[in-house]
């Protein structure tokens, strides 16, 4: 009932093959990445210490986690196919160990990898990404980003901001408008040629402003104007500096807070936040799916050896990763809610792995 030696044997093979595969692939990727960015490093005089500690040390967890489904699947296919080719699977089943019982050490190893991936997603990778993105902005070539245009925010219940264009270089919002609405009625409207961020006050300085208060039941509205006005609203410079990959730098709690704020504001960038939030849980779960699928595909001894199993394993693992990226398009187009689109590859491959496990020789 409890073949401890068998469990230790499979777990040892699983984990050792997994980490060896990761180290080999990461080494190759780092070599290619250095050859691609060496000109930037030299031209911008990046310190060796910064290249190693700020970039590559923080690059490794990100890359390792992103391709962990590929590593898990290939690992299971590789060492299970070898066990089948050496008739070890036949020997295990012939000794009275059921196929379901043989899966226990596989699932245990997949659990370790899934928890490790989840820990990286929630705690390690956000901090690493923040440092890596700072390094990339300073020492690698980046295309200059044009100022954001036509920005609409709901900064508070009943308060809406519109900015025609924002320049991050001089921290100025051009054609600034702030509208206050109560009971579906416009109460006041503030317009300004530009709003300049004031670091000392943590607010905005409106240049050439125009304020109009709409009085219900009154013939004339109250109008004020001037050259300059200091104001503090629930909008900061960080809201304009937010980029698509900024969500990769945020801890999970901060990510959820950002989602709530973006939902209240009607921010179109909320889709990037929701994709990142669901990806942090969907990716670790894939370790279980691909482990079961890998065992089901490679547990039978084949005449062609492990070559065919590896080819099938690589093809399926790449199709899984491709499907995960493709499913994000359903969020961008609004065809599916984020949680369905991101979990859709796991749902489909769970069904596929269940079918393969059912028909696997036992």
mmCIF file with all atom_site columns, C-alpha atoms in Angstrom, residues 125-291:
data_model
loop_
_atom_site.group_PDB
_atom_site.id
_atom_site.type_symbol
_atom_site.label_atom_id
_atom_site.label_alt_id
_atom_site.label_comp_id
_atom_site.label_asym_id
_atom_site.label_entity_id
_atom_site.label_seq_id
_atom_site.pdbx_PDB_ins_code
_atom_site.Cartn_x
_atom_site.Cartn_y
_atom_site.Cartn_z
_atom_site.occupancy
_atom_site.B_iso_or_equiv
_atom_site.pdbx_formal_charge
_atom_site.auth_seq_id
_atom_site.auth_comp_id
_atom_site.auth_asym_id
_atom_site.auth_atom_id
_atom_site.pdbx_PDB_model_num
ATOM 1   C CA . UNK A 1 125 ? 8.703   37.812 -9.456  1.00 0.00 ? 125 UNK A CA 1
ATOM 2   C CA . UNK A 1 126 ? 6.895   41.167 -8.842  1.00 0.00 ? 126 UNK A CA 1
ATOM 3   C CA . UNK A 1 127 ? 9.911   42.523 -6.926  1.00 0.00 ? 127 UNK A CA 1
ATOM 4   C CA . UNK A 1 128 ? 12.305  41.054 -9.490  1.00 0.00 ? 128 UNK A CA 1
ATOM 5   C CA . UNK A 1 129 ? 10.332  42.548 -12.380 1.00 0.00 ? 129 UNK A CA 1
ATOM 6   C CA . UNK A 1 130 ? 10.406  46.009 -10.788 1.00 0.00 ? 130 UNK A CA 1
ATOM 7   C CA . UNK A 1 131 ? 14.220  45.987 -10.608 1.00 0.00 ? 131 UNK A CA 1
ATOM 8   C CA . UNK A 1 132 ? 14.572  44.418 -14.053 1.00 0.00 ? 132 UNK A CA 1
ATOM 9   C CA . UNK A 1 133 ? 12.326  47.002 -15.715 1.00 0.00 ? 133 UNK A CA 1
ATOM 10  C CA . UNK A 1 134 ? 14.301  49.853 -14.106 1.00 0.00 ? 134 UNK A CA 1
ATOM 11  C CA . UNK A 1 135 ? 17.520  48.365 -15.481 1.00 0.00 ? 135 UNK A CA 1
ATOM 12  C CA . UNK A 1 136 ? 16.024  47.881 -18.958 1.00 0.00 ? 136 UNK A CA 1
ATOM 13  C CA . UNK A 1 137 ? 14.792  51.475 -19.057 1.00 0.00 ? 137 UNK A CA 1
ATOM 14  C CA . UNK A 1 138 ? 18.258  52.744 -18.131 1.00 0.00 ? 138 UNK A CA 1
ATOM 15  C CA . UNK A 1 139 ? 20.626  50.474 -20.028 1.00 0.00 ? 139 UNK A CA 1
ATOM 16  C CA . UNK A 1 140 ? 18.762  48.969 -22.988 1.00 0.00 ? 140 UNK A CA 1
ATOM 17  C CA . UNK A 1 141 ? 17.231  50.550 -26.034 1.00 0.00 ? 141 UNK A CA 1
ATOM 18  C CA . UNK A 1 142 ? 13.633  51.571 -25.528 1.00 0.00 ? 142 UNK A CA 1
ATOM 19  C CA . UNK A 1 143 ? 11.442  53.304 -28.055 1.00 0.00 ? 143 UNK A CA 1
ATOM 20  C CA . UNK A 1 144 ? 10.294  56.681 -26.888 1.00 0.00 ? 144 UNK A CA 1
ATOM 21  C CA . UNK A 1 145 ? 6.682   56.485 -25.884 1.00 0.00 ? 145 UNK A CA 1
ATOM 22  C CA . UNK A 1 146 ? 4.374   59.192 -27.050 1.00 0.00 ? 146 UNK A CA 1
ATOM 23  C CA . UNK A 1 147 ? 2.312   60.990 -24.466 1.00 0.00 ? 147 UNK A CA 1
ATOM 24  C CA . UNK A 1 148 ? -0.953  59.338 -23.575 1.00 0.00 ? 148 UNK A CA 1
ATOM 25  C CA . UNK A 1 149 ? -3.960  60.693 -25.454 1.00 0.00 ? 149 UNK A CA 1
ATOM 26  C CA . UNK A 1 150 ? -7.699  60.959 -24.784 1.00 0.00 ? 150 UNK A CA 1
ATOM 27  C CA . UNK A 1 151 ? -7.631  59.748 -21.177 1.00 0.00 ? 151 UNK A CA 1
ATOM 28  C CA . UNK A 1 152 ? -10.925 59.305 -19.338 1.00 0.00 ? 152 UNK A CA 1
ATOM 29  C CA . UNK A 1 153 ? -10.993 58.594 -15.593 1.00 0.00 ? 153 UNK A CA 1
ATOM 30  C CA . UNK A 1 154 ? -13.668 58.386 -12.955 1.00 0.00 ? 154 UNK A CA 1
ATOM 31  C CA . UNK A 1 155 ? -11.556 59.514 -10.009 1.00 0.00 ? 155 UNK A CA 1
ATOM 32  C CA . UNK A 1 156 ? -14.403 59.397 -7.462  1.00 0.00 ? 156 UNK A CA 1
ATOM 33  C CA . UNK A 1 157 ? -18.143 58.747 -7.438  1.00 0.00 ? 157 UNK A CA 1
ATOM 34  C CA . UNK A 1 158 ? -19.602 61.457 -9.642  1.00 0.00 ? 158 UNK A CA 1
ATOM 35  C CA . UNK A 1 159 ? -16.231 62.990 -10.614 1.00 0.00 ? 159 UNK A CA 1
ATOM 36  C CA . UNK A 1 160 ? -14.869 62.484 -14.133 1.00 0.00 ? 160 UNK A CA 1
ATOM 37  C CA . UNK A 1 161 ? -11.567 63.670 -15.605 1.00 0.00 ? 161 UNK A CA 1
ATOM 38  C CA . UNK A 1 162 ? -10.716 64.031 -19.271 1.00 0.00 ? 162 UNK A CA 1
ATOM 39  C CA . UNK A 1 163 ? -7.231  64.819 -20.591 1.00 0.00 ? 163 UNK A CA 1
ATOM 40  C CA . UNK A 1 164 ? -6.521  65.235 -24.294 1.00 0.00 ? 164 UNK A CA 1
ATOM 41  C CA . UNK A 1 165 ? -2.810  64.468 -23.910 1.00 0.00 ? 165 UNK A CA 1
ATOM 42  C CA . UNK A 1 166 ? -0.364  63.854 -21.076 1.00 0.00 ? 166 UNK A CA 1
ATOM 43  C CA . UNK A 1 167 ? 3.382   64.482 -21.310 1.00 0.00 ? 167 UNK A CA 1
ATOM 44  C CA . UNK A 1 168 ? 5.472   62.536 -18.816 1.00 0.00 ? 168 UNK A CA 1
ATOM 45  C CA . UNK A 1 169 ? 8.539   64.690 -19.589 1.00 0.00 ? 169 UNK A CA 1
ATOM 46  C CA . UNK A 1 170 ? 7.162   67.902 -18.110 1.00 0.00 ? 170 UNK A CA 1
ATOM 47  C CA . UNK A 1 171 ? 4.400   66.173 -16.080 1.00 0.00 ? 171 UNK A CA 1
ATOM 48  C CA . UNK A 1 172 ? 1.680   68.191 -17.743 1.00 0.00 ? 172 UNK A CA 1
ATOM 49  C CA . UNK A 1 173 ? -1.880  67.237 -18.734 1.00 0.00 ? 173 UNK A CA 1
ATOM 50  C CA . UNK A 1 174 ? -3.134  69.274 -21.709 1.00 0.00 ? 174 UNK A CA 1
ATOM 51  C CA . UNK A 1 175 ? -6.798  70.217 -22.266 1.00 0.00 ? 175 UNK A CA 1
ATOM 52  C CA . UNK A 1 176 ? -7.757  69.209 -18.745 1.00 0.00 ? 176 UNK A CA 1
ATOM 53  C CA . UNK A 1 177 ? -11.444 68.846 -17.814 1.00 0.00 ? 177 UNK A CA 1
ATOM 54  C CA . UNK A 1 178 ? -13.032 67.868 -14.482 1.00 0.00 ? 178 UNK A CA 1
ATOM 55  C CA . UNK A 1 179 ? -16.803 67.320 -14.338 1.00 0.00 ? 179 UNK A CA 1
ATOM 56  C CA . UNK A 1 180 ? -18.912 66.737 -11.225 1.00 0.00 ? 180 UNK A CA 1
ATOM 57  C CA . UNK A 1 181 ? -22.231 64.931 -11.687 1.00 0.00 ? 181 UNK A CA 1
ATOM 58  C CA . UNK A 1 182 ? -24.973 64.314 -9.112  1.00 0.00 ? 182 UNK A CA 1
ATOM 59  C CA . UNK A 1 183 ? -28.231 62.476 -9.795  1.00 0.00 ? 183 UNK A CA 1
ATOM 60  C CA . UNK A 1 184 ? -27.440 62.344 -13.516 1.00 0.00 ? 184 UNK A CA 1
ATOM 61  C CA . UNK A 1 185 ? -27.122 66.150 -13.581 1.00 0.00 ? 185 UNK A CA 1
ATOM 62  C CA . UNK A 1 186 ? -23.970 68.153 -14.331 1.00 0.00 ? 186 UNK A CA 1
ATOM 63  C CA . UNK A 1 187 ? -23.167 70.266 -11.254 1.00 0.00 ? 187 UNK A CA 1
ATOM 64  C CA . UNK A 1 188 ? -19.862 71.860 -12.216 1.00 0.00 ? 188 UNK A CA 1
ATOM 65  C CA . UNK A 1 189 ? -17.196 71.771 -14.901 1.00 0.00 ? 189 UNK A CA 1
ATOM 66  C CA . UNK A 1 190 ? -13.568 72.858 -14.604 1.00 0.00 ? 190 UNK A CA 1
ATOM 67  C CA . UNK A 1 191 ? -11.571 73.353 -17.791 1.00 0.00 ? 191 UNK A CA 1
ATOM 68  C CA . UNK A 1 192 ? -7.933  74.348 -18.175 1.00 0.00 ? 192 UNK A CA 1
ATOM 69  C CA . UNK A 1 193 ? -5.459  74.658 -21.013 1.00 0.00 ? 193 UNK A CA 1
ATOM 70  C CA . UNK A 1 194 ? -3.071  72.513 -19.001 1.00 0.00 ? 194 UNK A CA 1
ATOM 71  C CA . UNK A 1 195 ? -2.637  71.016 -15.541 1.00 0.00 ? 195 UNK A CA 1
ATOM 72  C CA . UNK A 1 196 ? 0.917   70.817 -14.189 1.00 0.00 ? 196 UNK A CA 1
ATOM 73  C CA . UNK A 1 197 ? 1.834   68.320 -11.461 1.00 0.00 ? 197 UNK A CA 1
ATOM 74  C CA . UNK A 1 198 ? 3.132   70.043 -8.304  1.00 0.00 ? 198 UNK A CA 1
ATOM 75  C CA . UNK A 1 199 ? 5.503   67.789 -6.345  1.00 0.00 ? 199 UNK A CA 1
ATOM 76  C CA . UNK A 1 200 ? 5.538   69.988 -3.245  1.00 0.00 ? 200 UNK A CA 1
ATOM 77  C CA . UNK A 1 201 ? 1.754   70.021 -2.739  1.00 0.00 ? 201 UNK A CA 1
ATOM 78  C CA . UNK A 1 202 ? 0.951   66.653 -4.265  1.00 0.00 ? 202 UNK A CA 1
ATOM 79  C CA . UNK A 1 203 ? -1.682  68.326 -6.449  1.00 0.00 ? 203 UNK A CA 1
ATOM 80  C CA . UNK A 1 204 ? -2.196  70.026 -9.793  1.00 0.00 ? 204 UNK A CA 1
ATOM 81  C CA . UNK A 1 205 ? -1.693  73.627 -10.871 1.00 0.00 ? 205 UNK A CA 1
ATOM 82  C CA . UNK A 1 206 ? -4.310  74.602 -13.451 1.00 0.00 ? 206 UNK A CA 1
ATOM 83  C CA . UNK A 1 207 ? -3.194  77.120 -16.068 1.00 0.00 ? 207 UNK A CA 1
ATOM 84  C CA . UNK A 1 208 ? -5.782  79.407 -17.706 1.00 0.00 ? 208 UNK A CA 1
ATOM 85  C CA . UNK A 1 209 ? -8.679  77.739 -15.956 1.00 0.00 ? 209 UNK A CA 1
ATOM 86  C CA . UNK A 1 210 ? -12.411 78.203 -16.431 1.00 0.00 ? 210 UNK A CA 1
ATOM 87  C CA . UNK A 1 211 ? -14.964 77.067 -13.802 1.00 0.00 ? 211 UNK A CA 1
ATOM 88  C CA . UNK A 1 212 ? -18.678 76.890 -14.460 1.00 0.00 ? 212 UNK A CA 1
ATOM 89  C CA . UNK A 1 213 ? -21.233 75.960 -11.757 1.00 0.00 ? 213 UNK A CA 1
ATOM 90  C CA . UNK A 1 214 ? -24.625 74.884 -13.091 1.00 0.00 ? 214 UNK A CA 1
ATOM 91  C CA . UNK A 1 215 ? -27.404 76.102 -10.780 1.00 0.00 ? 215 UNK A CA 1
ATOM 92  C CA . UNK A 1 216 ? -30.690 74.217 -11.138 1.00 0.00 ? 216 UNK A CA 1
ATOM 93  C CA . UNK A 1 217 ? -33.630 76.549 -11.533 1.00 0.00 ? 217 UNK A CA 1
ATOM 94  C CA . UNK A 1 218 ? -31.412 79.563 -12.108 1.00 0.00 ? 218 UNK A CA 1
ATOM 95  C CA . UNK A 1 219 ? -31.249 81.404 -15.377 1.00 0.00 ? 219 UNK A CA 1
ATOM 96  C CA . UNK A 1 220 ? -27.573 82.276 -15.055 1.00 0.00 ? 220 UNK A CA 1
ATOM 97  C CA . UNK A 1 221 ? -24.773 79.895 -14.168 1.00 0.00 ? 221 UNK A CA 1
ATOM 98  C CA . UNK A 1 222 ? -21.901 80.939 -11.939 1.00 0.00 ? 222 UNK A CA 1
ATOM 99  C CA . UNK A 1 223 ? -18.711 81.382 -13.963 1.00 0.00 ? 223 UNK A CA 1
ATOM 100 C CA . UNK A 1 224 ? -15.147 81.948 -12.719 1.00 0.00 ? 224 UNK A CA 1
ATOM 101 C CA . UNK A 1 225 ? -11.830 82.087 -14.540 1.00 0.00 ? 225 UNK A CA 1
ATOM 102 C CA . UNK A 1 226 ? -8.205  82.937 -13.933 1.00 0.00 ? 226 UNK A CA 1
ATOM 103 C CA . UNK A 1 227 ? -4.608  82.399 -14.922 1.00 0.00 ? 227 UNK A CA 1
ATOM 104 C CA . UNK A 1 228 ? -3.636  79.863 -12.254 1.00 0.00 ? 228 UNK A CA 1
ATOM 105 C CA . UNK A 1 229 ? -5.322  77.680 -9.621  1.00 0.00 ? 229 UNK A CA 1
ATOM 106 C CA . UNK A 1 230 ? -3.883  75.075 -7.266  1.00 0.00 ? 230 UNK A CA 1
ATOM 107 C CA . UNK A 1 231 ? -6.102  72.049 -6.650  1.00 0.00 ? 231 UNK A CA 1
ATOM 108 C CA . UNK A 1 232 ? -5.878  68.585 -5.084  1.00 0.00 ? 232 UNK A CA 1
ATOM 109 C CA . UNK A 1 233 ? -7.971  65.747 -6.523  1.00 0.00 ? 233 UNK A CA 1
ATOM 110 C CA . UNK A 1 234 ? -7.900  61.931 -6.410  1.00 0.00 ? 234 UNK A CA 1
ATOM 111 C CA . UNK A 1 235 ? -5.559  61.792 -9.371  1.00 0.00 ? 235 UNK A CA 1
ATOM 112 C CA . UNK A 1 236 ? -1.772  61.578 -9.122  1.00 0.00 ? 236 UNK A CA 1
ATOM 113 C CA . UNK A 1 237 ? 1.159   61.471 -11.496 1.00 0.00 ? 237 UNK A CA 1
ATOM 114 C CA . UNK A 1 238 ? 1.407   57.683 -10.959 1.00 0.00 ? 238 UNK A CA 1
ATOM 115 C CA . UNK A 1 239 ? -1.947  57.212 -12.683 1.00 0.00 ? 239 UNK A CA 1
ATOM 116 C CA . UNK A 1 240 ? -0.483  58.631 -15.892 1.00 0.00 ? 240 UNK A CA 1
ATOM 117 C CA . UNK A 1 241 ? 2.853   56.828 -15.560 1.00 0.00 ? 241 UNK A CA 1
ATOM 118 C CA . UNK A 1 242 ? 1.134   53.448 -15.410 1.00 0.00 ? 242 UNK A CA 1
ATOM 119 C CA . UNK A 1 243 ? 2.207   51.233 -18.340 1.00 0.00 ? 243 UNK A CA 1
ATOM 120 C CA . UNK A 1 244 ? 0.985   47.892 -19.609 1.00 0.00 ? 244 UNK A CA 1
ATOM 121 C CA . UNK A 1 245 ? 3.796   45.995 -17.902 1.00 0.00 ? 245 UNK A CA 1
ATOM 122 C CA . UNK A 1 246 ? 3.495   47.938 -14.645 1.00 0.00 ? 246 UNK A CA 1
ATOM 123 C CA . UNK A 1 247 ? 1.076   45.314 -13.334 1.00 0.00 ? 247 UNK A CA 1
ATOM 124 C CA . UNK A 1 248 ? 3.909   42.755 -13.503 1.00 0.00 ? 248 UNK A CA 1
ATOM 125 C CA . UNK A 1 249 ? 5.739   44.733 -10.792 1.00 0.00 ? 249 UNK A CA 1
ATOM 126 C CA . UNK A 1 250 ? 2.881   44.798 -8.268  1.00 0.00 ? 250 UNK A CA 1
ATOM 127 C CA . UNK A 1 251 ? 2.329   42.498 -5.312  1.00 0.00 ? 251 UNK A CA 1
ATOM 128 C CA . UNK A 1 252 ? -0.978  40.609 -5.367  1.00 0.00 ? 252 UNK A CA 1
ATOM 129 C CA . UNK A 1 253 ? -2.623  42.808 -2.723  1.00 0.00 ? 253 UNK A CA 1
ATOM 130 C CA . UNK A 1 254 ? -1.619  45.973 -4.567  1.00 0.00 ? 254 UNK A CA 1
ATOM 131 C CA . UNK A 1 255 ? -2.801  44.407 -7.815  1.00 0.00 ? 255 UNK A CA 1
ATOM 132 C CA . UNK A 1 256 ? -6.287  43.842 -6.391  1.00 0.00 ? 256 UNK A CA 1
ATOM 133 C CA . UNK A 1 257 ? -6.417  47.412 -5.062  1.00 0.00 ? 257 UNK A CA 1
ATOM 134 C CA . UNK A 1 258 ? -5.439  48.716 -8.495  1.00 0.00 ? 258 UNK A CA 1
ATOM 135 C CA . UNK A 1 259 ? -8.174  46.614 -10.101 1.00 0.00 ? 259 UNK A CA 1
ATOM 136 C CA . UNK A 1 260 ? -10.789 48.095 -7.756  1.00 0.00 ? 260 UNK A CA 1
ATOM 137 C CA . UNK A 1 261 ? -9.629  51.643 -8.514  1.00 0.00 ? 261 UNK A CA 1
ATOM 138 C CA . UNK A 1 262 ? -9.548  51.017 -12.271 1.00 0.00 ? 262 UNK A CA 1
ATOM 139 C CA . UNK A 1 263 ? -13.008 49.469 -12.180 1.00 0.00 ? 263 UNK A CA 1
ATOM 140 C CA . UNK A 1 264 ? -14.394 52.490 -10.344 1.00 0.00 ? 264 UNK A CA 1
ATOM 141 C CA . UNK A 1 265 ? -12.692 54.857 -12.788 1.00 0.00 ? 265 UNK A CA 1
ATOM 142 C CA . UNK A 1 266 ? -13.698 52.935 -15.899 1.00 0.00 ? 266 UNK A CA 1
ATOM 143 C CA . UNK A 1 267 ? -10.045 52.627 -16.868 1.00 0.00 ? 267 UNK A CA 1
ATOM 144 C CA . UNK A 1 268 ? -9.543  50.681 -20.119 1.00 0.00 ? 268 UNK A CA 1
ATOM 145 C CA . UNK A 1 269 ? -6.210  49.348 -18.796 1.00 0.00 ? 269 UNK A CA 1
ATOM 146 C CA . UNK A 1 270 ? -8.067  47.194 -16.282 1.00 0.00 ? 270 UNK A CA 1
ATOM 147 C CA . UNK A 1 271 ? -7.829  44.267 -18.704 1.00 0.00 ? 271 UNK A CA 1
ATOM 148 C CA . UNK A 1 272 ? -4.060  44.095 -18.192 1.00 0.00 ? 272 UNK A CA 1
ATOM 149 C CA . UNK A 1 273 ? -4.556  44.021 -14.425 1.00 0.00 ? 273 UNK A CA 1
ATOM 150 C CA . UNK A 1 274 ? -7.160  41.256 -14.636 1.00 0.00 ? 274 UNK A CA 1
ATOM 151 C CA . UNK A 1 275 ? -5.042  39.148 -16.992 1.00 0.00 ? 275 UNK A CA 1
ATOM 152 C CA . UNK A 1 276 ? -2.045  39.406 -14.672 1.00 0.00 ? 276 UNK A CA 1
ATOM 153 C CA . UNK A 1 277 ? -4.154  38.574 -11.599 1.00 0.00 ? 277 UNK A CA 1
ATOM 154 C CA . UNK A 1 278 ? -5.630  35.381 -13.065 1.00 0.00 ? 278 UNK A CA 1
ATOM 155 C CA . UNK A 1 279 ? -2.358  34.320 -14.714 1.00 0.00 ? 279 UNK A CA 1
ATOM 156 C CA . UNK A 1 280 ? -0.651  34.166 -11.333 1.00 0.00 ? 280 UNK A CA 1
ATOM 157 C CA . UNK A 1 281 ? -2.920  31.270 -10.338 1.00 0.00 ? 281 UNK A CA 1
ATOM 158 C CA . UNK A 1 282 ? -3.663  29.643 -13.697 1.00 0.00 ? 282 UNK A CA 1
ATOM 159 C CA . UNK A 1 283 ? -0.014  29.026 -14.586 1.00 0.00 ? 283 UNK A CA 1
ATOM 160 C CA . UNK A 1 284 ? 0.910   27.051 -11.421 1.00 0.00 ? 284 UNK A CA 1
ATOM 161 C CA . UNK A 1 285 ? -2.202  24.870 -11.845 1.00 0.00 ? 285 UNK A CA 1
ATOM 162 C CA . UNK A 1 286 ? -0.878  23.697 -15.205 1.00 0.00 ? 286 UNK A CA 1
ATOM 163 C CA . UNK A 1 287 ? 1.743   21.562 -13.416 1.00 0.00 ? 287 UNK A CA 1
ATOM 164 C CA . UNK A 1 288 ? -0.960  19.051 -12.431 1.00 0.00 ? 288 UNK A CA 1
ATOM 165 C CA . UNK A 1 289 ? -2.566  18.935 -15.879 1.00 0.00 ? 289 UNK A CA 1
ATOM 166 C CA . UNK A 1 290 ? 0.650   18.455 -17.816 1.00 0.00 ? 290 UNK A CA 1
ATOM 167 C CA . UNK A 1 291 ? 2.017   15.912 -15.351 1.00 0.00 ? 291 UNK A CA 1
#
